[in-house]
Tab-separated table of C-alpha atoms in Angstrom:
chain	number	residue	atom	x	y	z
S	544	UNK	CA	-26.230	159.978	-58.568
S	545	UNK	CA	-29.252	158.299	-60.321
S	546	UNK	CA	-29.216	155.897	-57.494
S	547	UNK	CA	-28.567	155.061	-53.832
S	548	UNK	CA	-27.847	152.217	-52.034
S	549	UNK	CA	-28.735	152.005	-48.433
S	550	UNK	CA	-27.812	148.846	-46.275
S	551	UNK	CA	-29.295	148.909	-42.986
S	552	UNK	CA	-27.816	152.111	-41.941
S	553	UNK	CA	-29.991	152.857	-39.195
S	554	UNK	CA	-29.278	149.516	-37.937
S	555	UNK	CA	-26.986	150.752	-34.401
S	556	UNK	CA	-29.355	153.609	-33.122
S	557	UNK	CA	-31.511	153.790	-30.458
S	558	UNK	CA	-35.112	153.725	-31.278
S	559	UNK	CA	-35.855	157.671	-30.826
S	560	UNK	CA	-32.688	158.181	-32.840
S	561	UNK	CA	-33.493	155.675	-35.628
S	562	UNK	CA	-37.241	157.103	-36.350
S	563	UNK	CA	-35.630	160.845	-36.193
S	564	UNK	CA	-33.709	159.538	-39.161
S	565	UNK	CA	-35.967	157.480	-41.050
S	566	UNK	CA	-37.916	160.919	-41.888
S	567	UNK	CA	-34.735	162.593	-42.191
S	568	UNK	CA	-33.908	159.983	-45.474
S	569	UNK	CA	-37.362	160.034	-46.608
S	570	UNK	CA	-37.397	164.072	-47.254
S	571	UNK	CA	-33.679	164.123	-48.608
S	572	UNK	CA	-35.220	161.196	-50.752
S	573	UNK	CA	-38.123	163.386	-52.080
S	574	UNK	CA	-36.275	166.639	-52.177
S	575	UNK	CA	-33.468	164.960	-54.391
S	576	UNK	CA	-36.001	163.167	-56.505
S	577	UNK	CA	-33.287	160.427	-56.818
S	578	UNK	CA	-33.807	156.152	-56.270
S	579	UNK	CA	-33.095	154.867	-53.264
S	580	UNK	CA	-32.820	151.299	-52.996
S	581	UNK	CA	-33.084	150.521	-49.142
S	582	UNK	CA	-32.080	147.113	-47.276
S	583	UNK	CA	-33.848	146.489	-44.288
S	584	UNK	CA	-34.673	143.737	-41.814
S	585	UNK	CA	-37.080	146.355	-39.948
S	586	UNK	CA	-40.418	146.240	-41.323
S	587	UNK	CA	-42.034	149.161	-39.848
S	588	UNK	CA	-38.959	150.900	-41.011
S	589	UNK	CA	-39.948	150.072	-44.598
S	590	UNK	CA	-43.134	150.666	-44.340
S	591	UNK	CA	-42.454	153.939	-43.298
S	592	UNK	CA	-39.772	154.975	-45.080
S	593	UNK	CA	-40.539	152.935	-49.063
S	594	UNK	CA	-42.600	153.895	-52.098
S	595	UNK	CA	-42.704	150.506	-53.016
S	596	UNK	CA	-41.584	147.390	-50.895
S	597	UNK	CA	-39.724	144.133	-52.619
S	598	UNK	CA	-40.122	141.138	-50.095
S	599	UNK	CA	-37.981	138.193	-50.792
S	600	UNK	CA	-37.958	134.850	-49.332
S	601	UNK	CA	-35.033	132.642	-49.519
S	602	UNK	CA	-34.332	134.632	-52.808
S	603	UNK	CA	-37.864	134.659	-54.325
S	604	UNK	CA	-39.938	137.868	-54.670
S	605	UNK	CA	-43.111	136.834	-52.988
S	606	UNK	CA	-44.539	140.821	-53.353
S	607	UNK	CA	-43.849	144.022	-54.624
S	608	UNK	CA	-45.700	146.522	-53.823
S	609	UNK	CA	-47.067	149.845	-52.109
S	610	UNK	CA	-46.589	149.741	-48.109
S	611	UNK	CA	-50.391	150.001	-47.581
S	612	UNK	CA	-51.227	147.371	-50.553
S	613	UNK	CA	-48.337	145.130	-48.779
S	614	UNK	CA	-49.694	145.350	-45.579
S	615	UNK	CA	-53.404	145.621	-45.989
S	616	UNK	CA	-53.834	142.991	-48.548
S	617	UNK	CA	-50.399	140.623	-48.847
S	618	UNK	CA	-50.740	137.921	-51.595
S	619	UNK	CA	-49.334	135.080	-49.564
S	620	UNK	CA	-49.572	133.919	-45.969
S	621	UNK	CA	-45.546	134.608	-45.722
S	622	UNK	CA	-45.970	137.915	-46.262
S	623	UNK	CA	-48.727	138.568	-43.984
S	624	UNK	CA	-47.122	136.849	-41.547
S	625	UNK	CA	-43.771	138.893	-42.573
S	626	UNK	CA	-45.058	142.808	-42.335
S	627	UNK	CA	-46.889	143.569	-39.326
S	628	UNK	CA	-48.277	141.941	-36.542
S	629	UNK	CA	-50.692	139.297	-38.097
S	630	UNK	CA	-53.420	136.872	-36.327
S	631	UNK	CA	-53.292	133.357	-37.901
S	632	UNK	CA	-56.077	131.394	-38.309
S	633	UNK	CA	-56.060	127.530	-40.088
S	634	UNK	CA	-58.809	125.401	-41.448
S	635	UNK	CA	-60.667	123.848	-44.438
S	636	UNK	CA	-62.350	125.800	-46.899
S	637	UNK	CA	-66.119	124.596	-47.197
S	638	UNK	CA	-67.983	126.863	-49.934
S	639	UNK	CA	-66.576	129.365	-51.840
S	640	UNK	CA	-69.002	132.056	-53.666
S	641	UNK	CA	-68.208	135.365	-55.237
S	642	UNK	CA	-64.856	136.236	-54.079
S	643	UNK	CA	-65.454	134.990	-50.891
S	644	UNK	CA	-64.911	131.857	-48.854
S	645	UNK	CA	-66.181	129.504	-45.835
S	646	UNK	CA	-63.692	128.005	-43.716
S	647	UNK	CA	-64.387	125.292	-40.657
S	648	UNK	CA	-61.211	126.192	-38.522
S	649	UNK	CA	-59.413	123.385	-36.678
S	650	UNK	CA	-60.356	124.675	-33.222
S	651	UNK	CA	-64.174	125.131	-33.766
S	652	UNK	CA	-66.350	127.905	-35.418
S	653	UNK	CA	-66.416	128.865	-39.107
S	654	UNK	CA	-65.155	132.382	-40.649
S	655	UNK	CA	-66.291	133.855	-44.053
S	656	UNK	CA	-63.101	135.688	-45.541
S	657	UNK	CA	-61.563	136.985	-48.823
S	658	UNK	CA	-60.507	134.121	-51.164
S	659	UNK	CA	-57.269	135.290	-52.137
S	660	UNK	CA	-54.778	132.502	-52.643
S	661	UNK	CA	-56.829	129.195	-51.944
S	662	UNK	CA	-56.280	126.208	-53.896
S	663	UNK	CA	-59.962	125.593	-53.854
S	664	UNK	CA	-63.374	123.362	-51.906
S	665	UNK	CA	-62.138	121.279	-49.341
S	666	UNK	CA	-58.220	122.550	-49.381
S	667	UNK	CA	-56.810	123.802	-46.469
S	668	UNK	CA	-56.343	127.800	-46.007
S	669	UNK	CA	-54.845	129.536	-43.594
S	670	UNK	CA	-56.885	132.895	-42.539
S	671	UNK	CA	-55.163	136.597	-41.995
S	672	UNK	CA	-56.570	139.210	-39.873
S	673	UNK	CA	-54.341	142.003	-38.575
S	674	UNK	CA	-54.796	142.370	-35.048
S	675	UNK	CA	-56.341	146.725	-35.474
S	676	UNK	CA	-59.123	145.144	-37.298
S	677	UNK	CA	-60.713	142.718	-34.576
S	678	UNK	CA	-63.188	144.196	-32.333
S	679	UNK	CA	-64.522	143.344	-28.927
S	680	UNK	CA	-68.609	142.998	-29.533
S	681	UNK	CA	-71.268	143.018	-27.726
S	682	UNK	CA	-74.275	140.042	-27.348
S	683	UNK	CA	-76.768	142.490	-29.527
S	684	UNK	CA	-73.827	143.232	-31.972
S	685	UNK	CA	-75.083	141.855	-35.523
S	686	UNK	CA	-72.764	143.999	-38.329
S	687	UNK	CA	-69.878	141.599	-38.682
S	688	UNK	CA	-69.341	138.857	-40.861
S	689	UNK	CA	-67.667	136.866	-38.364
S	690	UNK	CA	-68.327	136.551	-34.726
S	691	UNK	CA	-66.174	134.079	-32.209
S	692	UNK	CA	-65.151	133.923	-28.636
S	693	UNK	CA	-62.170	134.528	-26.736
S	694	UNK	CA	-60.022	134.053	-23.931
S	695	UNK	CA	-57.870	136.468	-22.173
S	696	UNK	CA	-54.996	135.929	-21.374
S	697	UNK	CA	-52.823	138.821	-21.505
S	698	UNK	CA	-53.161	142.825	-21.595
S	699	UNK	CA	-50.162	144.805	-22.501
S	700	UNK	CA	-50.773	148.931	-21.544
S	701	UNK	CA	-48.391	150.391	-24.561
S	702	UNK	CA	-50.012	154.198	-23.945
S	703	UNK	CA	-52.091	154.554	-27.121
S	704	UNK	CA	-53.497	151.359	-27.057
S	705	UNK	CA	-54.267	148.263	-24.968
S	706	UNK	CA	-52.046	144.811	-26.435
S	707	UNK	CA	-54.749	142.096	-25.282
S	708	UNK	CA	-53.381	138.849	-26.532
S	709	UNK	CA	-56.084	135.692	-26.669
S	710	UNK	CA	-56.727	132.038	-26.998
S	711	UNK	CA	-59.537	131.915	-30.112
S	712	UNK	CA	-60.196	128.447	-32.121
S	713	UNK	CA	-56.744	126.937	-30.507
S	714	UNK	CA	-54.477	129.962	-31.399
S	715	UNK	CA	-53.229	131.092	-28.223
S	716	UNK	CA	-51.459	134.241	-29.764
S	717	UNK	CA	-54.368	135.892	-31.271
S	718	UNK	CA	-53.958	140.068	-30.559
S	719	UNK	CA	-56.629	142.038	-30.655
S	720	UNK	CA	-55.628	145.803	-30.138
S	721	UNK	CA	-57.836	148.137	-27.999
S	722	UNK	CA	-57.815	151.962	-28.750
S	723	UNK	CA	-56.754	153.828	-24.993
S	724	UNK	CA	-60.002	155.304	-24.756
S	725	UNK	CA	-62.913	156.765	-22.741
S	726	UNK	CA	-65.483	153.939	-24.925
S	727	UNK	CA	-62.984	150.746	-24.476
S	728	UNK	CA	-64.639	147.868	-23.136
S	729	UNK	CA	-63.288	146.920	-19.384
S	730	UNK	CA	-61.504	143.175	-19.576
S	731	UNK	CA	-59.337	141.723	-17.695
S	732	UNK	CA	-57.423	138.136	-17.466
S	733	UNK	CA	-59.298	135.408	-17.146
S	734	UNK	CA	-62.201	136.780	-19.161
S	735	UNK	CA	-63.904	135.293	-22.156
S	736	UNK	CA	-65.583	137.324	-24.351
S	737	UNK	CA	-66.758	137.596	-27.732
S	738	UNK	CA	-64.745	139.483	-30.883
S	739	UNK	CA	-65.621	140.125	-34.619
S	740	UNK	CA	-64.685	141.346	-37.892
S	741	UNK	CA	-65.633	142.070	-41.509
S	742	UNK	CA	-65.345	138.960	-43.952
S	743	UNK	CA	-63.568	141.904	-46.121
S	744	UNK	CA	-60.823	142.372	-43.239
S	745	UNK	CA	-60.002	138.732	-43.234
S	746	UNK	CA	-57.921	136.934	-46.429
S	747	UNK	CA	-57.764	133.635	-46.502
S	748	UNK	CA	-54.300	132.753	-47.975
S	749	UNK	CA	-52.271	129.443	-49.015
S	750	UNK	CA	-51.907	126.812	-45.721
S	751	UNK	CA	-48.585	127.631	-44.075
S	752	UNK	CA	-49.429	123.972	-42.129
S	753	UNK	CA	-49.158	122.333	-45.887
């Protein structure tokens, strides 16, 4: 056949089972040289199994496009907030210059981020950073953009990496993720300490809060 449908079939295995399988479809896929259109609620599942990614809301392409364009630079603040694990940050935008952006957030401290889909000076904007590129910093750190403080107030041990989730400017979901090893810094609950990131790492996007 010229073309395949696929709707959810992975959807009733077990999670060993189901990534076994997701590679299993993706070298059939490339061996047949045939299209594959693939339904799926699971989005690490498409991004590891697509060539190109359609998402929809309520009926509306909102993106189409490679898994690392999707996920490394989505084009609204649903799809960030859609594929992957996403930190949310809102707040007005105060100067924009060269493809960049100043925001005052709601809960204190100002971020410089990409201006990606902001309706312009003085709008509201809601800022996207995933969670892999946040970094704890130390007080004679000075090579990111952006530089604001945290509180801890969960860490999550998932083997490869340390889940520490944070209260930062009022968001008391923000994630930062900590590689498992021998140079991470030592935190624990309780603790507030300072985190950056690269103004090119961070997209400011249209105000979900509108």
């Amino acid at each position: 056949p010229d073309l395949i449908l696929m709707d959810e079939p992975l959807g009733a295995l077990d999670k060993q089972l189901r990534e076994q399988m997701q590679y299993e479809i993706k070298h059939i896929h490339d061996n047949l040289g045939v299209t594959v259109v693939y339904v799926t609620h699971d989005q690490a599942e498409a991004l590891t199994m697509a060539d190109r990614i359609c998402v929809f809301d309520q009926g509306v392409v909102q993106q189409l496009s490679t898994p690392d364009e999707l996920y490394e630079k989505p084009a609204n603040s649903f799809v960030a907030q859609f594929i992957g694990e996403n930190n949310r940050l809102s707040g007005h935008i105060t100067d924009i210059q060269g493809g960049e952006c100043r925001v005052d957030l709601d809960g204190g401290g100002s971020v410089t981020a990409l201006a990606v889909n902001v309706a312009g000076t003085g709008e509201r904007a809601t800022l996207s950073i995933r969670p892999e590129r946040v970094v704890l910093v130390g007080p004679t750190d000075d090579n990111l953009a952006n530089r604001l403080t945290g509180r801890v107030e969960e860490l999550i041990y998932l083997g490869d990496h340390i889940r520490v989730r944070m209260t930062v400017a009022g968001n008391r979901g923000f994630v930062v993720k900590l590689r498992n090893d021998g140079e991470r810094p030592s935190v624990k609950v309780g603790d507030t300490v300072a985190i950056g990131w690269q103004a090119a790492d961070c997209r400011a996007l249209d105000p979900i809060d509108a």
